[in-house]
Amino acid sequence: MGDKATADFSLEPTRNKEFIINAKEPFNAEPTPERLIQSFVTPTEHFYVRNHAPVPLVQESSYFLKIDGLVGKPLLLSIDDIKQQFEKVTITAHLQCAGNRRTMMSDYKKVKGVGWGIASLSNGVWAGCRLRDVLEKANAFPVGNGAKHACFWGLDVGCPEDEGKPYGSSITMEKAMDINGDVILAYEMNGETLTRDHGYPLRVIAPGIIGARSVKWLDKITVSSEESTSFFQRRDYKIFHSGVDWNNVEQYWDKTPSLQELSIQSAICIPAPNSHLFLPFSIYGYATSGGGRKIERVDVSLDGGETWDYAELMGEEKGNSNKYWGWTLFRYTIKSLATNHHHTTGNKSSIPIRICCRAWDSASNTQPKDVKDIWNLRGVMNNYSKS
Amino acid sequence: MGDKATADFSLEPTRNKEFIINAKEPFNAEPTPERLIQSFVTPTEHFYVRNHAPVPLVQESSYFLKIDGLVGKPLLLSIDDIKQQFEKVTITAHLQCAGNRRTMMSDYKKVKGVGWGIASLSNGVWAGCRLRDVLEKANAFPVGNGAKHACFWGLDVGCPEDEGKPYGSSITMEKAMDINGDVILAYEMNGETLTRDHGYPLRVIAPGIIGARSVKWLDKITVSSEESTSFFQRRDYKIFHSGVDWNNVEQYWDKTPSLQELSIQSAICIPAPNSHLFLPFSIYGYATSGGGRKIERVDVSLDGGETWDYAELMGEEKGNSNKYWGWTLFRYTIKSLATNHHHTTGNKSSIPIRICCRAWDSASNTQPKDVKDIWNLRGVMNNYSKS
Ligand SMILES: [Mo]
Ligand SMILES: [Mo]
């Protein structure tokens, strides 16, 4: 399947040595959980990297973005065109891989995919032009008039899962054209030119939906009546029900919708599992939701989910129009431990506790308790709360 | 607390005799589950009724809607003004009480509130003017310029929980002004003038959020920097965490957000519990989500949630801009029963099954499995999936 053998990884950029590397080729890496939440905006060198192929080496001088498909006026745009012809907008948004926390899903039953811990997400500041403005300039057909999907293709040829094709993905035209949807074509990340690992010279940032739709090294936008024909839209990045396995998955490909908006999520980054803690101590973590929904509340439990208390929310920042694209960090400080609902070891100074957390968003959605309830073959959208 | 004793219920309208009445005064009633899903649009006479006080007797000739607060031009509008000065728009939207399925939450631990079965929701066709257009005519201050909430007051004085005041509630100005938010001031329901029980002569329809915000018999809209001061915004219609009880709830009132968007929900309406069924048979029910999110999938289980299969979705209808405000009905037909995962009675022709369902929306949110995980003092947003 594909020409993985011919993929050339000799021109990969230099990466941060602190990364936890989940796959070398294509490169997939996440920061340590402790490192992840040191700041509200993740520094670029610590921002998780999810690649599907070798990183393309793009020369800005010969780069043109193509816009075609159901448009009245196909366009070819240089980076200068994009900077000069369209208003520059800046948004703060987190990106999160649909595979975040996948490794923990395999604890219940083996799933297939790049193994990710709890840090395949990061929070960034992105600047570029609105996708909406570009599509309007191309006279994209109106939504409902056949134009249903904005399909993105990258310059990263050589995806082993898709017969060596470049990475591709699509979003709905409603999201693409929504004035409060904040989809941008970004040429800056955290105030600087995009780095190669993050999509230089131009990438999609589609906030509130799975990271897989924010295509890097953007080559072409095709407005279509159909979703992207890419493997990553039609076969992968779907939640199959728990009865689907590798023997019957084919019959579920077409009838299972492709993932778009992120679900409600949270994780504890500090302390690390199996830490020895001394009173008082604090628990730190992140919480996120999709669609710009606000994190209203994070609950922390010290007894594996039997009883809960509210954590303190920190560093929340909203985008335009009351959309919360960024993550929310939280803290919960423990000054003393009641022993009534904990196992004691007989040694009063050492009490085992089972810390877990769950977030609630502005739509009153919360995380499922058990991995079993959301287990799926591809290990996507893992957001169970039990420790 | 309040002047419940003076509330006058002598002028209540005549109601459908088929209703299941959960409270007589104020009147609260729902259709039978079987009746509920006979059609995609719920006939007005079967539409659930959730009143907080006696139904006011309003004369259209002396009725004026008031718009005040953070507006440049306070308005007084007659029903004729509303019909003549603003474009008429029609939306299909379900309304759902935050207390839907409350009775089942008490099965775990007692909650307080009107007891509702699984039918305190209905799907209607609403016509009226856009709230946005009215607020623009009143020169409402821009969002972010102090104007944060649209506060609604009804003409239904005598709410026992709120010292005899009229019912009140608020939504955010972002929702009120969102061109894709579809909040309307409705004077028609299912093609006819509003009935008294449903808010004659004018009510709010705020789709995608809890029914409590769709204030009936609308008297006044106040644009404010604060949420409604009503008991029903500040004290009630909140999810307190499971450790909150009637002894400590006061300290959580202000730090618990008021409910807005609906969470993911579904229920089986046919067959009724404890039915004897003969093969083949079909299961019917409804699924809903908030914020206009689409129901992507409904799973049905015949073994109490151990294994699941996809149900067939029916009668889905979208509003403007890809917002799915209406409900989704579903069907699952059973032609034969495998006995491997069911308890058999020894009599092959009688197999006990435990039917349950769970919905998934376009943000990959699904329902919590156990009531314990979402139990709260007021029994709101009950959406657990286990039968
Ligand atoms: Mo991903
Ligand atoms: Mo309600």
PDB file of N, CA and C in Angstrom, chain A residues 150-202:
ATOM      1  N   ALA A 150     -15.066  22.665   1.472  1.00  0.00           N
ATOM      2  CA  ALA A 150     -13.788  23.251   1.064  1.00  0.00           C
ATOM      3  C   ALA A 150     -12.736  22.163   1.299  1.00  0.00           C
ATOM      4  N   CYS A 151     -12.178  21.669   0.192  1.00  0.00           N
ATOM      5  CA  CYS A 151     -11.225  20.553   0.267  1.00  0.00           C
ATOM      6  C   CYS A 151      -9.801  21.088   0.171  1.00  0.00           C
ATOM      7  N   PHE A 152      -8.977  20.680   1.111  1.00  0.00           N
ATOM      8  CA  PHE A 152      -7.601  21.156   1.179  1.00  0.00           C
ATOM      9  C   PHE A 152      -6.642  20.028   0.801  1.00  0.00           C
ATOM     10  N   TRP A 153      -5.622  20.367   0.006  1.00  0.00           N
ATOM     11  CA  TRP A 153      -4.543  19.420  -0.255  1.00  0.00           C
ATOM     12  C   TRP A 153      -3.232  20.054   0.151  1.00  0.00           C
ATOM     13  N   GLY A 154      -2.358  19.262   0.758  1.00  0.00           N
ATOM     14  CA  GLY A 154      -1.048  19.761   1.152  1.00  0.00           C
ATOM     15  C   GLY A 154       0.001  19.465   0.082  1.00  0.00           C
ATOM     16  N   LEU A 155       1.186  19.986   0.328  1.00  0.00           N
ATOM     17  CA  LEU A 155       2.327  19.690  -0.558  1.00  0.00           C
ATOM     18  C   LEU A 155       3.117  18.486  -0.059  1.00  0.00           C
ATOM     19  N   ASP A 156       2.639  17.878   1.005  1.00  0.00           N
ATOM     20  CA  ASP A 156       3.385  16.775   1.630  1.00  0.00           C
ATOM     21  C   ASP A 156       3.048  15.442   0.969  1.00  0.00           C
ATOM     22  N   VAL A 157       3.575  15.247  -0.217  1.00  0.00           N
ATOM     23  CA  VAL A 157       3.347  13.964  -0.894  1.00  0.00           C
ATOM     24  C   VAL A 157       4.023  12.838  -0.109  1.00  0.00           C
ATOM     25  N   GLY A 158       3.473  11.631  -0.313  1.00  0.00           N
ATOM     26  CA  GLY A 158       4.113  10.461   0.295  1.00  0.00           C
ATOM     27  C   GLY A 158       3.435   9.922   1.536  1.00  0.00           C
ATOM     28  N   CYS A 159       2.131  10.202   1.702  1.00  0.00           N
ATOM     29  CA  CYS A 159       1.437   9.628   2.859  1.00  0.00           C
ATOM     30  C   CYS A 159       1.304   8.119   2.660  1.00  0.00           C
ATOM     31  N   PRO A 160       1.911   7.315   3.521  1.00  0.00           N
ATOM     32  CA  PRO A 160       1.885   5.871   3.313  1.00  0.00           C
ATOM     33  C   PRO A 160       0.481   5.282   3.341  1.00  0.00           C
ATOM     34  N   GLU A 161      -0.424   5.880   4.123  1.00  0.00           N
ATOM     35  CA  GLU A 161      -1.785   5.331   4.196  1.00  0.00           C
ATOM     36  C   GLU A 161      -2.570   5.586   2.923  1.00  0.00           C
ATOM     37  N   ASP A 162      -2.143   6.566   2.115  1.00  0.00           N
ATOM     38  CA  ASP A 162      -2.964   6.975   0.976  1.00  0.00           C
ATOM     39  C   ASP A 162      -2.188   6.856  -0.330  1.00  0.00           C
ATOM     40  N   GLU A 163      -1.498   5.734  -0.476  1.00  0.00           N
ATOM     41  CA  GLU A 163      -0.803   5.405  -1.724  1.00  0.00           C
ATOM     42  C   GLU A 163       0.163   6.489  -2.167  1.00  0.00           C
ATOM     43  N   GLY A 164       0.772   7.143  -1.178  1.00  0.00           N
ATOM     44  CA  GLY A 164       1.781   8.142  -1.508  1.00  0.00           C
ATOM     45  C   GLY A 164       1.242   9.495  -1.920  1.00  0.00           C
ATOM     46  N   LYS A 165      -0.078   9.657  -1.894  1.00  0.00           N
ATOM     47  CA  LYS A 165      -0.668  10.958  -2.221  1.00  0.00           C
ATOM     48  C   LYS A 165      -0.312  11.982  -1.144  1.00  0.00           C
ATOM     49  N   PRO A 166      -0.512  13.263  -1.447  1.00  0.00           N
ATOM     50  CA  PRO A 166      -0.342  14.258  -0.386  1.00  0.00           C
ATOM     51  C   PRO A 166      -1.484  14.162   0.621  1.00  0.00           C
ATOM     52  N   TYR A 167      -1.263  14.751   1.767  1.00  0.00           N
ATOM     53  CA  TYR A 167      -2.308  14.775   2.784  1.00  0.00           C
ATOM     54  C   TYR A 167      -3.466  15.657   2.314  1.00  0.00           C
ATOM     55  N   GLY A 168      -4.677  15.227   2.600  1.00  0.00           N
ATOM     56  CA  GLY A 168      -5.852  16.002   2.230  1.00  0.00           C
ATOM     57  C   GLY A 168      -6.952  15.892   3.258  1.00  0.00           C
ATOM     58  N   SER A 169      -7.855  16.833   3.259  1.00  0.00           N
ATOM     59  CA  SER A 169      -8.912  16.902   4.258  1.00  0.00           C
ATOM     60  C   SER A 169      -9.908  17.980   3.828  1.00  0.00           C
ATOM     61  N   SER A 170     -11.095  17.985   4.406  1.00  0.00           N
ATOM     62  CA  SER A 170     -12.037  19.062   4.055  1.00  0.00           C
ATOM     63  C   SER A 170     -12.860  19.495   5.253  1.00  0.00           C
ATOM     64  N   ILE A 171     -13.397  20.696   5.142  1.00  0.00           N
ATOM     65  CA  ILE A 171     -14.364  21.208   6.125  1.00  0.00           C
ATOM     66  C   ILE A 171     -15.612  21.628   5.351  1.00  0.00           C
ATOM     67  N   THR A 172     -16.704  21.825   6.062  1.00  0.00           N
ATOM     68  CA  THR A 172     -17.926  22.245   5.379  1.00  0.00           C
ATOM     69  C   THR A 172     -17.796  23.706   4.937  1.00  0.00           C
ATOM     70  N   MET A 173     -18.507  24.063   3.889  1.00  0.00           N
ATOM     71  CA  MET A 173     -18.508  25.456   3.452  1.00  0.00           C
ATOM     72  C   MET A 173     -19.161  26.352   4.510  1.00  0.00           C
ATOM     73  N   GLU A 174     -20.089  25.805   5.289  1.00  0.00           N
ATOM     74  CA  GLU A 174     -20.680  26.606   6.358  1.00  0.00           C
ATOM     75  C   GLU A 174     -19.598  27.055   7.343  1.00  0.00           C
ATOM     76  N   LYS A 175     -18.737  26.140   7.727  1.00  0.00           N
ATOM     77  CA  LYS A 175     -17.636  26.510   8.619  1.00  0.00           C
ATOM     78  C   LYS A 175     -16.680  27.457   7.894  1.00  0.00           C
ATOM     79  N   ALA A 176     -16.370  27.137   6.647  1.00  0.00           N
ATOM     80  CA  ALA A 176     -15.409  27.954   5.897  1.00  0.00           C
ATOM     81  C   ALA A 176     -15.891  29.401   5.758  1.00  0.00           C
ATOM     82  N   MET A 177     -17.192  29.584   5.562  1.00  0.00           N
ATOM     83  CA  MET A 177     -17.735  30.917   5.278  1.00  0.00           C
ATOM     84  C   MET A 177     -18.298  31.618   6.519  1.00  0.00           C
ATOM     85  N   ASP A 178     -18.368  30.941   7.633  1.00  0.00           N
ATOM     86  CA  ASP A 178     -18.983  31.515   8.841  1.00  0.00           C
ATOM     87  C   ASP A 178     -18.149  32.703   9.332  1.00  0.00           C
ATOM     88  N   ILE A 179     -18.782  33.870   9.414  1.00  0.00           N
ATOM     89  CA  ILE A 179     -18.004  35.044   9.853  1.00  0.00           C
ATOM     90  C   ILE A 179     -17.536  34.902  11.289  1.00  0.00           C
ATOM     91  N   ASN A 180     -18.198  34.057  12.054  1.00  0.00           N
ATOM     92  CA  ASN A 180     -17.722  33.790  13.407  1.00  0.00           C
ATOM     93  C   ASN A 180     -16.956  32.467  13.499  1.00  0.00           C
ATOM     94  N   GLY A 181     -16.658  31.878  12.361  1.00  0.00           N
ATOM     95  CA  GLY A 181     -15.981  30.580  12.354  1.00  0.00           C
ATOM     96  C   GLY A 181     -14.471  30.698  12.443  1.00  0.00           C
ATOM     97  N   ASP A 182     -13.964  31.892  12.066  1.00  0.00           N
ATOM     98  CA  ASP A 182     -12.536  32.194  12.247  1.00  0.00           C
ATOM     99  C   ASP A 182     -11.585  31.214  11.571  1.00  0.00           C
ATOM    100  N   VAL A 183     -11.974  30.654  10.440  1.00  0.00           N
ATOM    101  CA  VAL A 183     -11.016  29.813   9.706  1.00  0.00           C
ATOM    102  C   VAL A 183     -10.059  30.740   8.956  1.00  0.00           C
ATOM    103  N   ILE A 184      -8.780  30.551   9.172  1.00  0.00           N
ATOM    104  CA  ILE A 184      -7.805  31.418   8.493  1.00  0.00           C
ATOM    105  C   ILE A 184      -6.766  30.593   7.742  1.00  0.00           C
ATOM    106  N   LEU A 185      -6.137  31.259   6.782  1.00  0.00           N
ATOM    107  CA  LEU A 185      -4.955  30.714   6.115  1.00  0.00           C
ATOM    108  C   LEU A 185      -3.780  31.445   6.764  1.00  0.00           C
ATOM    109  N   ALA A 186      -3.051  30.713   7.589  1.00  0.00           N
ATOM    110  CA  ALA A 186      -2.046  31.354   8.457  1.00  0.00           C
ATOM    111  C   ALA A 186      -0.669  31.308   7.833  1.00  0.00           C
ATOM    112  N   TYR A 187       0.021  32.451   7.930  1.00  0.00           N
ATOM    113  CA  TYR A 187       1.433  32.471   7.559  1.00  0.00           C
ATOM    114  C   TYR A 187       2.316  32.801   8.756  1.00  0.00           C
ATOM    115  N   GLU A 188       1.690  33.077   9.905  1.00  0.00           N
ATOM    116  CA  GLU A 188       2.454  33.328  11.135  1.00  0.00           C
ATOM    117  C   GLU A 188       1.912  32.490  12.287  1.00  0.00           C
ATOM    118  N   MET A 189       2.847  32.073  13.131  1.00  0.00           N
ATOM    119  CA  MET A 189       2.509  31.325  14.344  1.00  0.00           C
ATOM    120  C   MET A 189       3.288  31.970  15.479  1.00  0.00           C
ATOM    121  N   ASN A 190       2.575  32.352  16.513  1.00  0.00           N
ATOM    122  CA  ASN A 190       3.205  32.978  17.683  1.00  0.00           C
ATOM    123  C   ASN A 190       4.088  34.174  17.288  1.00  0.00           C
ATOM    124  N   GLY A 191       3.600  34.953  16.331  1.00  0.00           N
ATOM    125  CA  GLY A 191       4.275  36.209  15.979  1.00  0.00           C
ATOM    126  C   GLY A 191       5.430  36.073  15.007  1.00  0.00           C
ATOM    127  N   GLU A 192       5.695  34.861  14.538  1.00  0.00           N
ATOM    128  CA  GLU A 192       6.800  34.671  13.597  1.00  0.00           C
ATOM    129  C   GLU A 192       6.331  33.873  12.379  1.00  0.00           C
ATOM    130  N   THR A 193       7.138  33.923  11.334  1.00  0.00           N
ATOM    131  CA  THR A 193       6.839  33.135  10.142  1.00  0.00           C
ATOM    132  C   THR A 193       6.669  31.665  10.551  1.00  0.00           C
ATOM    133  N   LEU A 194       5.730  31.002   9.934  1.00  0.00           N
ATOM    134  CA  LEU A 194       5.515  29.566  10.213  1.00  0.00           C
ATOM    135  C   LEU A 194       6.835  28.804  10.084  1.00  0.00           C
ATOM    136  N   THR A 195       7.051  27.842  10.923  1.00  0.00           N
ATOM    137  CA  THR A 195       8.205  26.961  10.758  1.00  0.00           C
ATOM    138  C   THR A 195       7.830  25.830   9.798  1.00  0.00           C
ATOM    139  N   ARG A 196       8.839  25.132   9.319  1.00  0.00           N
ATOM    140  CA  ARG A 196       8.573  24.060   8.358  1.00  0.00           C
ATOM    141  C   ARG A 196       7.665  22.988   8.960  1.00  0.00           C
ATOM    142  N   ASP A 197       7.909  22.612  10.196  1.00  0.00           N
ATOM    143  CA  ASP A 197       7.090  21.558  10.802  1.00  0.00           C
ATOM    144  C   ASP A 197       5.633  21.977  10.965  1.00  0.00           C
ATOM    145  N   HIS A 198       5.379  23.264  10.988  1.00  0.00           N
ATOM    146  CA  HIS A 198       4.006  23.721  11.211  1.00  0.00           C
ATOM    147  C   HIS A 198       3.355  24.277   9.953  1.00  0.00           C
ATOM    148  N   GLY A 199       3.970  24.008   8.777  1.00  0.00           N
ATOM    149  CA  GLY A 199       3.239  24.257   7.541  1.00  0.00           C
ATOM    150  C   GLY A 199       3.753  25.356   6.640  1.00  0.00           C
ATOM    151  N   TYR A 200       4.967  25.836   6.850  1.00  0.00           N
ATOM    152  CA  TYR A 200       5.522  26.901   6.013  1.00  0.00           C
ATOM    153  C   TYR A 200       5.384  26.586   4.530  1.00  0.00           C
ATOM    154  N   PRO A 201       4.918  27.518   3.727  1.00  0.00           N
ATOM    155  CA  PRO A 201       4.666  28.930   4.054  1.00  0.00           C
ATOM    156  C   PRO A 201       3.213  29.271   4.406  1.00  0.00           C
ATOM    157  N   LEU A 202       2.272  28.303   4.265  1.00  0.00           N
ATOM    158  CA  LEU A 202       0.861  28.630   4.503  1.00  0.00           C
ATOM    159  C   LEU A 202       0.119  27.384   4.960  1.00  0.00           C
TER     160      LEU A 202
END
